[in-house]
mmCIF file with all atom_site columns, C-alpha atoms in Angstrom:
data_model
loop_
_atom_site.group_PDB
_atom_site.id
_atom_site.type_symbol
_atom_site.label_atom_id
_atom_site.label_alt_id
_atom_site.label_comp_id
_atom_site.label_asym_id
_atom_site.label_entity_id
_atom_site.label_seq_id
_atom_site.pdbx_PDB_ins_code
_atom_site.Cartn_x
_atom_site.Cartn_y
_atom_site.Cartn_z
_atom_site.occupancy
_atom_site.B_iso_or_equiv
_atom_site.pdbx_formal_charge
_atom_site.auth_seq_id
_atom_site.auth_comp_id
_atom_site.auth_asym_id
_atom_site.auth_atom_id
_atom_site.pdbx_PDB_model_num
ATOM 1   C CA . GLU A 1 1   ? 7.833   -9.001  16.989  1.00 0.00 ? 1   GLU A CA 1
ATOM 2   C CA . ALA A 1 2   ? 5.541   -6.005  17.334  1.00 0.00 ? 2   ALA A CA 1
ATOM 3   C CA . GLY A 1 3   ? 4.209   -4.489  14.142  1.00 0.00 ? 3   GLY A CA 1
ATOM 4   C CA . VAL A 1 4   ? 4.050   -0.894  12.983  1.00 0.00 ? 4   VAL A CA 1
ATOM 5   C CA . ALA A 1 5   ? 2.029   1.193   15.422  1.00 0.00 ? 5   ALA A CA 1
ATOM 6   C CA . GLN A 1 6   ? 0.012   4.251   14.448  1.00 0.00 ? 6   GLN A CA 1
ATOM 7   C CA . SER A 1 7   ? -2.084  6.689   16.408  1.00 0.00 ? 7   SER A CA 1
ATOM 8   C CA . PRO A 1 8   ? -4.689  7.934   16.500  1.00 0.00 ? 8   PRO A CA 1
ATOM 9   C CA . ARG A 1 9   ? -6.719  5.399   14.547  1.00 0.00 ? 9   ARG A CA 1
ATOM 10  C CA . TYR A 1 10  ? -9.429  7.920   13.708  1.00 0.00 ? 10  TYR A CA 1
ATOM 11  C CA . LYS A 1 11  ? -9.504  11.693  13.588  1.00 0.00 ? 11  LYS A CA 1
ATOM 12  C CA . ILE A 1 12  ? -12.243 14.123  12.622  1.00 0.00 ? 12  ILE A CA 1
ATOM 13  C CA . ILE A 1 13  ? -11.390 17.799  12.160  1.00 0.00 ? 13  ILE A CA 1
ATOM 14  C CA . GLU A 1 14  ? -12.786 20.833  10.430  1.00 0.00 ? 14  GLU A CA 1
ATOM 15  C CA . LYS A 1 15  ? -11.114 22.351  7.393   1.00 0.00 ? 15  LYS A CA 1
ATOM 16  C CA . ARG A 1 16  ? -8.312  24.773  8.137   1.00 0.00 ? 16  ARG A CA 1
ATOM 17  C CA . GLN A 1 17  ? -7.514  23.003  11.407  1.00 0.00 ? 17  GLN A CA 1
ATOM 18  C CA . SER A 1 18  ? -4.223  21.243  12.032  1.00 0.00 ? 18  SER A CA 1
ATOM 19  C CA . VAL A 1 19  ? -3.688  17.546  12.678  1.00 0.00 ? 19  VAL A CA 1
ATOM 20  C CA . ALA A 1 20  ? -0.754  15.284  13.442  1.00 0.00 ? 20  ALA A CA 1
ATOM 21  C CA . PHE A 1 21  ? -0.283  11.550  13.067  1.00 0.00 ? 21  PHE A CA 1
ATOM 22  C CA . TRP A 1 22  ? 2.277   9.411   14.827  1.00 0.00 ? 22  TRP A CA 1
ATOM 23  C CA . CYS A 1 23  ? 4.030   6.255   13.665  1.00 0.00 ? 23  CYS A CA 1
ATOM 24  C CA . ASN A 1 24  ? 6.323   3.886   15.509  1.00 0.00 ? 24  ASN A CA 1
ATOM 25  C CA . PRO A 1 25  ? 8.024   1.480   13.097  1.00 0.00 ? 25  PRO A CA 1
ATOM 26  C CA . ILE A 1 26  ? 9.169   -2.059  13.735  1.00 0.00 ? 26  ILE A CA 1
ATOM 27  C CA . SER A 1 27  ? 12.234  -2.028  15.954  1.00 0.00 ? 27  SER A CA 1
ATOM 28  C CA . GLY A 1 28  ? 15.458  -1.856  13.978  1.00 0.00 ? 28  GLY A CA 1
ATOM 29  C CA . HIS A 1 29  ? 13.833  -0.804  10.713  1.00 0.00 ? 29  HIS A CA 1
ATOM 30  C CA . ALA A 1 30  ? 15.835  1.934   9.056   1.00 0.00 ? 30  ALA A CA 1
ATOM 31  C CA . THR A 1 31  ? 13.313  2.956   6.428   1.00 0.00 ? 31  THR A CA 1
ATOM 32  C CA . LEU A 1 32  ? 9.957   4.576   7.116   1.00 0.00 ? 32  LEU A CA 1
ATOM 33  C CA . TYR A 1 33  ? 7.236   5.521   4.647   1.00 0.00 ? 33  TYR A CA 1
ATOM 34  C CA . TRP A 1 34  ? 4.072   7.605   4.836   1.00 0.00 ? 34  TRP A CA 1
ATOM 35  C CA . TYR A 1 35  ? 1.301   6.899   2.346   1.00 0.00 ? 35  TYR A CA 1
ATOM 36  C CA . GLN A 1 36  ? -2.022  8.607   1.649   1.00 0.00 ? 36  GLN A CA 1
ATOM 37  C CA . GLN A 1 37  ? -4.904  6.347   0.634   1.00 0.00 ? 37  GLN A CA 1
ATOM 38  C CA . ILE A 1 38  ? -7.967  8.169   -0.622  1.00 0.00 ? 38  ILE A CA 1
ATOM 39  C CA . LEU A 1 39  ? -11.206 6.187   -0.683  1.00 0.00 ? 39  LEU A CA 1
ATOM 40  C CA . GLY A 1 40  ? -11.376 4.016   -3.783  1.00 0.00 ? 40  GLY A CA 1
ATOM 41  C CA . GLN A 1 41  ? -7.696  4.442   -4.613  1.00 0.00 ? 41  GLN A CA 1
ATOM 42  C CA . GLY A 1 42  ? -4.485  2.658   -3.859  1.00 0.00 ? 42  GLY A CA 1
ATOM 43  C CA . PRO A 1 43  ? -1.943  4.077   -1.421  1.00 0.00 ? 43  PRO A CA 1
ATOM 44  C CA . LYS A 1 44  ? 0.234   6.905   -2.732  1.00 0.00 ? 44  LYS A CA 1
ATOM 45  C CA . LEU A 1 45  ? 3.678   7.490   -1.296  1.00 0.00 ? 45  LEU A CA 1
ATOM 46  C CA . LEU A 1 46  ? 4.035   10.862  0.409   1.00 0.00 ? 46  LEU A CA 1
ATOM 47  C CA . ILE A 1 47  ? 7.498   10.610  1.910   1.00 0.00 ? 47  ILE A CA 1
ATOM 48  C CA . GLN A 1 48  ? 10.256  8.075   2.531   1.00 0.00 ? 48  GLN A CA 1
ATOM 49  C CA . PHE A 1 49  ? 12.840  8.335   5.315   1.00 0.00 ? 49  PHE A CA 1
ATOM 50  C CA . GLN A 1 50  ? 16.128  6.488   5.600   1.00 0.00 ? 50  GLN A CA 1
ATOM 51  C CA . ASN A 1 51  ? 16.979  6.724   9.309   1.00 0.00 ? 51  ASN A CA 1
ATOM 52  C CA . ASN A 1 52  ? 16.337  10.429  9.998   1.00 0.00 ? 52  ASN A CA 1
ATOM 53  C CA . GLY A 1 53  ? 17.003  11.655  6.466   1.00 0.00 ? 53  GLY A CA 1
ATOM 54  C CA . VAL A 1 54  ? 14.461  12.201  3.670   1.00 0.00 ? 54  VAL A CA 1
ATOM 55  C CA . VAL A 1 55  ? 14.973  9.952   0.629   1.00 0.00 ? 55  VAL A CA 1
ATOM 56  C CA . ASP A 1 56  ? 11.918  10.944  -1.399  1.00 0.00 ? 56  ASP A CA 1
ATOM 57  C CA . ASP A 1 57  ? 9.319   13.613  -0.710  1.00 0.00 ? 57  ASP A CA 1
ATOM 58  C CA . SER A 1 58  ? 8.455   14.413  -4.309  1.00 0.00 ? 58  SER A CA 1
ATOM 59  C CA . GLN A 1 59  ? 4.723   13.788  -3.790  1.00 0.00 ? 59  GLN A CA 1
ATOM 60  C CA . LEU A 1 60  ? 4.386   15.544  -0.448  1.00 0.00 ? 60  LEU A CA 1
ATOM 61  C CA . PRO A 1 61  ? 2.306   18.765  -0.702  1.00 0.00 ? 61  PRO A CA 1
ATOM 62  C CA . LYS A 1 62  ? 4.879   20.803  1.121   1.00 0.00 ? 62  LYS A CA 1
ATOM 63  C CA . ASP A 1 63  ? 2.716   23.897  1.440   1.00 0.00 ? 63  ASP A CA 1
ATOM 64  C CA . ARG A 1 64  ? 0.570   22.111  4.016   1.00 0.00 ? 64  ARG A CA 1
ATOM 65  C CA . PHE A 1 65  ? 2.159   18.740  4.822   1.00 0.00 ? 65  PHE A CA 1
ATOM 66  C CA . SER A 1 66  ? 5.285   18.186  6.865   1.00 0.00 ? 66  SER A CA 1
ATOM 67  C CA . ALA A 1 67  ? 6.935   15.110  8.327   1.00 0.00 ? 67  ALA A CA 1
ATOM 68  C CA . GLU A 1 68  ? 9.848   14.441  10.572  1.00 0.00 ? 68  GLU A CA 1
ATOM 69  C CA . ARG A 1 69  ? 11.774  11.519  11.990  1.00 0.00 ? 69  ARG A CA 1
ATOM 70  C CA . LEU A 1 70  ? 14.147  13.296  14.304  1.00 0.00 ? 70  LEU A CA 1
ATOM 71  C CA . LYS A 1 71  ? 15.818  10.386  16.081  1.00 0.00 ? 71  LYS A CA 1
ATOM 72  C CA . GLY A 1 72  ? 15.522  7.916   13.231  1.00 0.00 ? 72  GLY A CA 1
ATOM 73  C CA . VAL A 1 73  ? 12.852  5.918   15.016  1.00 0.00 ? 73  VAL A CA 1
ATOM 74  C CA . ASP A 1 74  ? 9.273   7.176   15.277  1.00 0.00 ? 74  ASP A CA 1
ATOM 75  C CA . SER A 1 75  ? 7.816   9.759   12.960  1.00 0.00 ? 75  SER A CA 1
ATOM 76  C CA . THR A 1 76  ? 5.073   12.373  12.824  1.00 0.00 ? 76  THR A CA 1
ATOM 77  C CA . LEU A 1 77  ? 3.134   13.593  9.813   1.00 0.00 ? 77  LEU A CA 1
ATOM 78  C CA . LYS A 1 78  ? 1.401   16.957  10.121  1.00 0.00 ? 78  LYS A CA 1
ATOM 79  C CA . ILE A 1 79  ? -1.191  18.721  8.008   1.00 0.00 ? 79  ILE A CA 1
ATOM 80  C CA . GLN A 1 80  ? -1.633  22.460  8.494   1.00 0.00 ? 80  GLN A CA 1
ATOM 81  C CA . PRO A 1 81  ? -4.129  23.690  7.462   1.00 0.00 ? 81  PRO A CA 1
ATOM 82  C CA . ALA A 1 82  ? -6.269  20.742  6.419   1.00 0.00 ? 82  ALA A CA 1
ATOM 83  C CA . LYS A 1 83  ? -8.479  20.785  3.335   1.00 0.00 ? 83  LYS A CA 1
ATOM 84  C CA . LEU A 1 84  ? -11.520 18.686  2.516   1.00 0.00 ? 84  LEU A CA 1
ATOM 85  C CA . GLU A 1 85  ? -9.514  16.706  -0.035  1.00 0.00 ? 85  GLU A CA 1
ATOM 86  C CA . ASP A 1 86  ? -7.112  15.555  2.688   1.00 0.00 ? 86  ASP A CA 1
ATOM 87  C CA . SER A 1 87  ? -9.769  13.123  3.940   1.00 0.00 ? 87  SER A CA 1
ATOM 88  C CA . ALA A 1 88  ? -8.056  9.762   3.582   1.00 0.00 ? 88  ALA A CA 1
ATOM 89  C CA . VAL A 1 89  ? -6.354  6.944   5.427   1.00 0.00 ? 89  VAL A CA 1
ATOM 90  C CA . TYR A 1 90  ? -2.741  7.718   6.239   1.00 0.00 ? 90  TYR A CA 1
ATOM 91  C CA . LEU A 1 91  ? -0.606  4.605   6.294   1.00 0.00 ? 91  LEU A CA 1
ATOM 92  C CA . CYS A 1 92  ? 2.822   4.227   7.787   1.00 0.00 ? 92  CYS A CA 1
ATOM 93  C CA . ALA A 1 93  ? 5.172   1.447   6.720   1.00 0.00 ? 93  ALA A CA 1
ATOM 94  C CA . SER A 1 94  ? 8.691   0.456   7.672   1.00 0.00 ? 94  SER A CA 1
ATOM 95  C CA . GLY A 1 95  ? 11.423  -1.658  6.157   1.00 0.00 ? 95  GLY A CA 1
ATOM 96  C CA . LYS A 1 96  ? 14.729  -3.103  7.305   1.00 0.00 ? 96  LYS A CA 1
ATOM 97  C CA . SER A 1 97  ? 17.145  -1.601  4.844   1.00 0.00 ? 97  SER A CA 1
ATOM 98  C CA . GLY A 1 98  ? 17.244  1.387   2.587   1.00 0.00 ? 98  GLY A CA 1
ATOM 99  C CA . GLY A 1 99  ? 18.582  2.624   -0.686  1.00 0.00 ? 99  GLY A CA 1
ATOM 100 C CA . SER A 1 100 ? 17.115  1.854   -4.051  1.00 0.00 ? 100 SER A CA 1
ATOM 101 C CA . SER A 1 101 ? 17.144  -1.922  -3.707  1.00 0.00 ? 101 SER A CA 1
ATOM 102 C CA . TYR A 1 102 ? 14.000  -3.852  -2.789  1.00 0.00 ? 102 TYR A CA 1
ATOM 103 C CA . ASN A 1 103 ? 12.988  -3.482  0.811   1.00 0.00 ? 103 ASN A CA 1
ATOM 104 C CA . GLU A 1 104 ? 9.854   -5.285  1.994   1.00 0.00 ? 104 GLU A CA 1
ATOM 105 C CA . GLN A 1 105 ? 7.500   -2.835  3.598   1.00 0.00 ? 105 GLN A CA 1
ATOM 106 C CA . PHE A 1 106 ? 5.416   -3.689  6.654   1.00 0.00 ? 106 PHE A CA 1
ATOM 107 C CA . PHE A 1 107 ? 2.317   -1.577  7.074   1.00 0.00 ? 107 PHE A CA 1
ATOM 108 C CA . GLY A 1 108 ? 0.556   -0.216  10.111  1.00 0.00 ? 108 GLY A CA 1
ATOM 109 C CA . PRO A 1 109 ? -3.250  -0.152  10.465  1.00 0.00 ? 109 PRO A CA 1
ATOM 110 C CA . GLY A 1 110 ? -3.503  3.469   9.361   1.00 0.00 ? 110 GLY A CA 1
ATOM 111 C CA . THR A 1 111 ? -5.150  6.630   10.630  1.00 0.00 ? 111 THR A CA 1
ATOM 112 C CA . ARG A 1 112 ? -8.487  7.514   9.064   1.00 0.00 ? 112 ARG A CA 1
ATOM 113 C CA . LEU A 1 113 ? -8.811  11.300  8.737   1.00 0.00 ? 113 LEU A CA 1
ATOM 114 C CA . THR A 1 114 ? -12.117 12.991  8.016   1.00 0.00 ? 114 THR A CA 1
ATOM 115 C CA . VAL A 1 115 ? -12.059 16.702  7.231   1.00 0.00 ? 115 VAL A CA 1
ATOM 116 C CA . LEU A 1 116 ? -15.452 18.429  7.523   1.00 0.00 ? 116 LEU A CA 1
ATOM 117 C CA . ALA B 2 1   ? 6.759   6.109   -15.556 1.00 0.00 ? 1   ALA B CA 1
ATOM 118 C CA . GLN B 2 2   ? 5.284   2.863   -14.402 1.00 0.00 ? 2   GLN B CA 1
ATOM 119 C CA . SER B 2 3   ? 1.578   2.429   -13.710 1.00 0.00 ? 3   SER B CA 1
ATOM 120 C CA . VAL B 2 4   ? -0.822  -0.313  -12.698 1.00 0.00 ? 4   VAL B CA 1
ATOM 121 C CA . THR B 2 5   ? -4.389  -0.961  -13.821 1.00 0.00 ? 5   THR B CA 1
ATOM 122 C CA . GLN B 2 6   ? -6.860  -3.144  -11.995 1.00 0.00 ? 6   GLN B CA 1
ATOM 123 C CA . PRO B 2 7   ? -9.900  -3.214  -14.263 1.00 0.00 ? 7   PRO B CA 1
ATOM 124 C CA . ASP B 2 8   ? -12.299 -4.786  -11.777 1.00 0.00 ? 8   ASP B CA 1
ATOM 125 C CA . ILE B 2 9   ? -13.465 -2.532  -8.956  1.00 0.00 ? 9   ILE B CA 1
ATOM 126 C CA . HIS B 2 10  ? -15.562 -5.187  -7.213  1.00 0.00 ? 10  HIS B CA 1
ATOM 127 C CA . ILE B 2 11  ? -15.842 -8.950  -7.650  1.00 0.00 ? 11  ILE B CA 1
ATOM 128 C CA . THR B 2 12  ? -18.141 -11.386 -5.883  1.00 0.00 ? 12  THR B CA 1
ATOM 129 C CA . VAL B 2 13  ? -17.454 -15.105 -5.889  1.00 0.00 ? 13  VAL B CA 1
ATOM 130 C CA . SER B 2 14  ? -19.029 -18.015 -4.067  1.00 0.00 ? 14  SER B CA 1
ATOM 131 C CA . GLU B 2 15  ? -17.159 -19.667 -1.234  1.00 0.00 ? 15  GLU B CA 1
ATOM 132 C CA . GLY B 2 16  ? -15.203 -22.598 -2.625  1.00 0.00 ? 16  GLY B CA 1
ATOM 133 C CA . ALA B 2 17  ? -15.121 -21.180 -6.142  1.00 0.00 ? 17  ALA B CA 1
ATOM 134 C CA . SER B 2 18  ? -11.950 -20.227 -7.961  1.00 0.00 ? 18  SER B CA 1
ATOM 135 C CA . LEU B 2 19  ? -10.755 -16.644 -8.150  1.00 0.00 ? 19  LEU B CA 1
ATOM 136 C CA . GLU B 2 20  ? -8.781  -14.583 -10.612 1.00 0.00 ? 20  GLU B CA 1
ATOM 137 C CA . LEU B 2 21  ? -8.064  -10.892 -10.089 1.00 0.00 ? 21  LEU B CA 1
ATOM 138 C CA . ARG B 2 22  ? -6.690  -9.011  -13.050 1.00 0.00 ? 22  ARG B CA 1
ATOM 139 C CA . CYS B 2 23  ? -3.730  -6.676  -13.107 1.00 0.00 ? 23  CYS B CA 1
ATOM 140 C CA . ASN B 2 24  ? -2.012  -4.946  -16.027 1.00 0.00 ? 24  ASN B CA 1
ATOM 141 C CA . TYR B 2 25  ? 1.096   -2.854  -15.728 1.00 0.00 ? 25  TYR B CA 1
ATOM 142 C CA . SER B 2 26  ? 2.831   -0.299  -17.868 1.00 0.00 ? 26  SER B CA 1
ATOM 143 C CA . TYR B 2 27  ? 6.601   -0.135  -17.788 1.00 0.00 ? 27  TYR B CA 1
ATOM 144 C CA . GLY B 2 28  ? 9.429   -0.129  -20.314 1.00 0.00 ? 28  GLY B CA 1
ATOM 145 C CA . ALA B 2 29  ? 11.155  -3.155  -18.852 1.00 0.00 ? 29  ALA B CA 1
ATOM 146 C CA . THR B 2 30  ? 10.185  -5.971  -16.539 1.00 0.00 ? 30  THR B CA 1
ATOM 147 C CA . PRO B 2 31  ? 9.403   -4.381  -13.215 1.00 0.00 ? 31  PRO B CA 1
ATOM 148 C CA . TYR B 2 32  ? 9.066   -5.805  -9.774  1.00 0.00 ? 32  TYR B CA 1
ATOM 149 C CA . LEU B 2 33  ? 5.436   -6.872  -9.266  1.00 0.00 ? 33  LEU B CA 1
ATOM 150 C CA . PHE B 2 34  ? 3.474   -7.362  -6.068  1.00 0.00 ? 34  PHE B CA 1
ATOM 151 C CA . TRP B 2 35  ? 0.067   -8.283  -4.724  1.00 0.00 ? 35  TRP B CA 1
ATOM 152 C CA . TYR B 2 36  ? -1.085  -6.933  -1.372  1.00 0.00 ? 36  TYR B CA 1
ATOM 153 C CA . VAL B 2 37  ? -4.241  -7.615  0.618   1.00 0.00 ? 37  VAL B CA 1
ATOM 154 C CA . GLN B 2 38  ? -5.963  -5.129  2.909   1.00 0.00 ? 38  GLN B CA 1
ATOM 155 C CA . SER B 2 39  ? -8.597  -6.375  5.338   1.00 0.00 ? 39  SER B CA 1
ATOM 156 C CA . PRO B 2 40  ? -10.970 -3.858  6.940   1.00 0.00 ? 40  PRO B CA 1
ATOM 157 C CA . GLY B 2 41  ? -9.222  -1.761  9.564   1.00 0.00 ? 41  GLY B CA 1
ATOM 158 C CA . GLN B 2 42  ? -5.880  -3.379  8.897   1.00 0.00 ? 42  GLN B CA 1
ATOM 159 C CA . GLY B 2 43  ? -2.758  -2.416  7.047   1.00 0.00 ? 43  GLY B CA 1
ATOM 160 C CA . LEU B 2 44  ? -1.617  -3.938  3.806   1.00 0.00 ? 44  LEU B CA 1
ATOM 161 C CA . GLN B 2 45  ? -0.050  -7.380  3.836   1.00 0.00 ? 45  GLN B CA 1
ATOM 162 C CA . LEU B 2 46  ? 2.225   -8.682  1.106   1.00 0.00 ? 46  LEU B CA 1
ATOM 163 C CA . LEU B 2 47  ? 0.762   -11.784 -0.546  1.00 0.00 ? 47  LEU B CA 1
ATOM 164 C CA . LEU B 2 48  ? 3.502   -12.412 -3.085  1.00 0.00 ? 48  LEU B CA 1
ATOM 165 C CA . LYS B 2 49  ? 6.092   -10.755 -5.298  1.00 0.00 ? 49  LYS B CA 1
ATOM 166 C CA . TYR B 2 50  ? 7.791   -11.354 -8.632  1.00 0.00 ? 50  TYR B CA 1
ATOM 167 C CA . PHE B 2 51  ? 11.288  -10.217 -9.441  1.00 0.00 ? 51  PHE B CA 1
ATOM 168 C CA . SER B 2 52  ? 12.560  -12.661 -12.056 1.00 0.00 ? 52  SER B CA 1
ATOM 169 C CA . GLY B 2 53  ? 12.731  -16.361 -12.887 1.00 0.00 ? 53  GLY B CA 1
ATOM 170 C CA . ASP B 2 54  ? 9.739   -18.648 -12.758 1.00 0.00 ? 54  ASP B CA 1
ATOM 171 C CA . THR B 2 55  ? 6.726   -16.726 -13.992 1.00 0.00 ? 55  THR B CA 1
ATOM 172 C CA . LEU B 2 56  ? 4.343   -18.558 -11.653 1.00 0.00 ? 56  LEU B CA 1
ATOM 173 C CA . VAL B 2 57  ? 4.777   -17.219 -8.148  1.00 0.00 ? 57  VAL B CA 1
ATOM 174 C CA . GLN B 2 58  ? 3.412   -18.835 -5.014  1.00 0.00 ? 58  GLN B CA 1
ATOM 175 C CA . GLY B 2 59  ? 2.358   -16.681 -2.112  1.00 0.00 ? 59  GLY B CA 1
ATOM 176 C CA . ILE B 2 60  ? 0.805   -16.920 1.297   1.00 0.00 ? 60  ILE B CA 1
ATOM 177 C CA . LYS B 2 61  ? -2.760  -18.028 2.060   1.00 0.00 ? 61  LYS B CA 1
ATOM 178 C CA . GLY B 2 62  ? -2.874  -20.279 -1.004  1.00 0.00 ? 62  GLY B CA 1
ATOM 179 C CA . PHE B 2 63  ? -2.581  -17.472 -3.564  1.00 0.00 ? 63  PHE B CA 1
ATOM 180 C CA . GLU B 2 64  ? -0.492  -17.545 -6.712  1.00 0.00 ? 64  GLU B CA 1
ATOM 181 C CA . ALA B 2 65  ? 0.129   -15.138 -9.551  1.00 0.00 ? 65  ALA B CA 1
ATOM 182 C CA . GLU B 2 66  ? 1.411   -15.541 -13.084 1.00 0.00 ? 66  GLU B CA 1
ATOM 183 C CA . PHE B 2 67  ? 3.582   -13.009 -14.864 1.00 0.00 ? 67  PHE B CA 1
ATOM 184 C CA . LYS B 2 68  ? 2.875   -12.781 -18.595 1.00 0.00 ? 68  LYS B CA 1
ATOM 185 C CA . ARG B 2 69  ? 5.277   -10.429 -20.325 1.00 0.00 ? 69  ARG B CA 1
ATOM 186 C CA . SER B 2 70  ? 3.443   -10.540 -23.652 1.00 0.00 ? 70  SER B CA 1
ATOM 187 C CA . GLN B 2 71  ? 0.243   -9.327  -22.009 1.00 0.00 ? 71  GLN B CA 1
ATOM 188 C CA . SER B 2 72  ? 1.866   -7.043  -19.416 1.00 0.00 ? 72  SER B CA 1
ATOM 189 C CA . SER B 2 73  ? -0.227  -8.851  -16.841 1.00 0.00 ? 73  SER B CA 1
ATOM 190 C CA . PHE B 2 74  ? 0.239   -10.228 -13.362 1.00 0.00 ? 74  PHE B CA 1
ATOM 191 C CA . ASN B 2 75  ? -3.074  -11.850 -12.429 1.00 0.00 ? 75  ASN B CA 1
ATOM 192 C CA . LEU B 2 76  ? -3.742  -13.225 -8.972  1.00 0.00 ? 76  LEU B CA 1
ATOM 193 C CA . ARG B 2 77  ? -5.417  -16.609 -8.585  1.00 0.00 ? 77  ARG B CA 1
ATOM 194 C CA . LYS B 2 78  ? -6.716  -18.907 -5.902  1.00 0.00 ? 78  LYS B CA 1
ATOM 195 C CA . PRO B 2 79  ? -8.306  -22.287 -6.645  1.00 0.00 ? 79  PRO B CA 1
ATOM 196 C CA . SER B 2 80  ? -10.852 -22.191 -3.819  1.00 0.00 ? 80  SER B CA 1
ATOM 197 C CA . VAL B 2 81  ? -11.754 -19.049 -1.857  1.00 0.00 ? 81  VAL B CA 1
ATOM 198 C CA . HIS B 2 82  ? -12.717 -18.934 1.790   1.00 0.00 ? 82  HIS B CA 1
ATOM 199 C CA . TRP B 2 83  ? -15.001 -16.397 3.465   1.00 0.00 ? 83  TRP B CA 1
ATOM 200 C CA . SER B 2 84  ? -11.930 -14.954 5.194   1.00 0.00 ? 84  SER B CA 1
ATOM 201 C CA . ASP B 2 85  ? -10.518 -13.932 1.805   1.00 0.00 ? 85  ASP B CA 1
ATOM 202 C CA . ALA B 2 86  ? -13.014 -11.080 1.585   1.00 0.00 ? 86  ALA B CA 1
ATOM 203 C CA . ALA B 2 87  ? -10.835 -7.971  1.448   1.00 0.00 ? 87  ALA B CA 1
ATOM 204 C CA . GLU B 2 88  ? -9.357  -5.359  -0.869  1.00 0.00 ? 88  GLU B CA 1
ATOM 205 C CA . TYR B 2 89  ? -6.564  -6.548  -3.143  1.00 0.00 ? 89  TYR B CA 1
ATOM 206 C CA . PHE B 2 90  ? -3.922  -4.274  -4.598  1.00 0.00 ? 90  PHE B CA 1
ATOM 207 C CA . CYS B 2 91  ? -1.555  -4.984  -7.427  1.00 0.00 ? 91  CYS B CA 1
ATOM 208 C CA . ALA B 2 92  ? 1.628   -2.920  -7.332  1.00 0.00 ? 92  ALA B CA 1
ATOM 209 C CA . VAL B 2 93  ? 4.755   -2.295  -9.365  1.00 0.00 ? 93  VAL B CA 1
ATOM 210 C CA . ALA B 2 94  ? 8.215   -0.935  -8.703  1.00 0.00 ? 94  ALA B CA 1
ATOM 211 C CA . ALA B 2 95  ? 11.023  -0.050  -11.049 1.00 0.00 ? 95  ALA B CA 1
ATOM 212 C CA . LEU B 2 96  ? 14.241  -2.038  -10.789 1.00 0.00 ? 96  LEU B CA 1
ATOM 213 C CA . SER B 2 97  ? 16.149  1.198   -10.323 1.00 0.00 ? 97  SER B CA 1
ATOM 214 C CA . SER B 2 98  ? 14.015  2.334   -7.390  1.00 0.00 ? 98  SER B CA 1
ATOM 215 C CA . ALA B 2 99  ? 12.524  -0.823  -5.977  1.00 0.00 ? 99  ALA B CA 1
ATOM 216 C CA . SER B 2 100 ? 11.550  0.777   -2.704  1.00 0.00 ? 100 SER B CA 1
ATOM 217 C CA . LYS B 2 101 ? 9.163   3.156   -4.495  1.00 0.00 ? 101 LYS B CA 1
ATOM 218 C CA . ILE B 2 102 ? 6.031   1.077   -4.998  1.00 0.00 ? 102 ILE B CA 1
ATOM 219 C CA . ILE B 2 103 ? 3.177   2.258   -7.217  1.00 0.00 ? 103 ILE B CA 1
ATOM 220 C CA . PHE B 2 104 ? -0.191  0.769   -6.293  1.00 0.00 ? 104 PHE B CA 1
ATOM 221 C CA . GLY B 2 105 ? -3.222  0.078   -8.438  1.00 0.00 ? 105 GLY B CA 1
ATOM 222 C CA . SER B 2 106 ? -6.638  1.279   -7.376  1.00 0.00 ? 106 SER B CA 1
ATOM 223 C CA . GLY B 2 107 ? -7.613  -2.062  -5.899  1.00 0.00 ? 107 GLY B CA 1
ATOM 224 C CA . THR B 2 108 ? -10.257 -4.747  -6.365  1.00 0.00 ? 108 THR B CA 1
ATOM 225 C CA . ARG B 2 109 ? -12.734 -5.406  -3.600  1.00 0.00 ? 109 ARG B CA 1
ATOM 226 C CA . LEU B 2 110 ? -13.497 -9.088  -3.186  1.00 0.00 ? 110 LEU B CA 1
ATOM 227 C CA . SER B 2 111 ? -16.777 -10.217 -1.641  1.00 0.00 ? 111 SER B CA 1
ATOM 228 C CA . ILE B 2 112 ? -17.546 -13.846 -0.856  1.00 0.00 ? 112 ILE B CA 1
ATOM 229 C CA . ARG B 2 113 ? -21.014 -15.248 -1.341  1.00 0.00 ? 113 ARG B CA 1
ATOM 230 C CA . PRO B 2 114 ? -21.872 -17.930 1.262   1.00 0.00 ? 114 PRO B CA 1
#
């Protein structure tokens, strides 16, 4: 089965510009996650979707970050405007089921964002 | 709130030597515990997980981890490393009440000496 797909793989922008990342989860997976991984740190959850609804966005900087999963399949994460500290790898993951019970997450290769 | 500490930022071992990566967690009860591996340019892959039961957990690629409640530790081990094991390793924890919300440690980078 195909894995989690992400694009682009790399993106370089200047501060105050906008950027969008795309994620296509594994077919049939109801849950989708976006993580931010800053260099030298572990991934940090930004937002979790269950189908097209948001389950947890408590760590999403909502003044500049937004995410959507309109049809409950693929998802986009947007940053507007970008800051230098947004330079990171943005990882998308998906899982079969949802709710609070354990749900193995399968990760995509990530998008490496550099903000100059 | 739960947290994870990986005290070693970078470890180098010789090919064929044994490996132990350290992980300590902070949580009021026994959490769910995980080890992930991240190879350059690739996403994270689950190596193994502990929920309950036998404290020695076997994973993929010949890895194992041992849960020690008294030490709040979940160290990862491998008896003989291969050059292909060079990667970043992340220990992670999740609360039983919100098992889908995984908290990652800062990672340990493993280098293999030929």
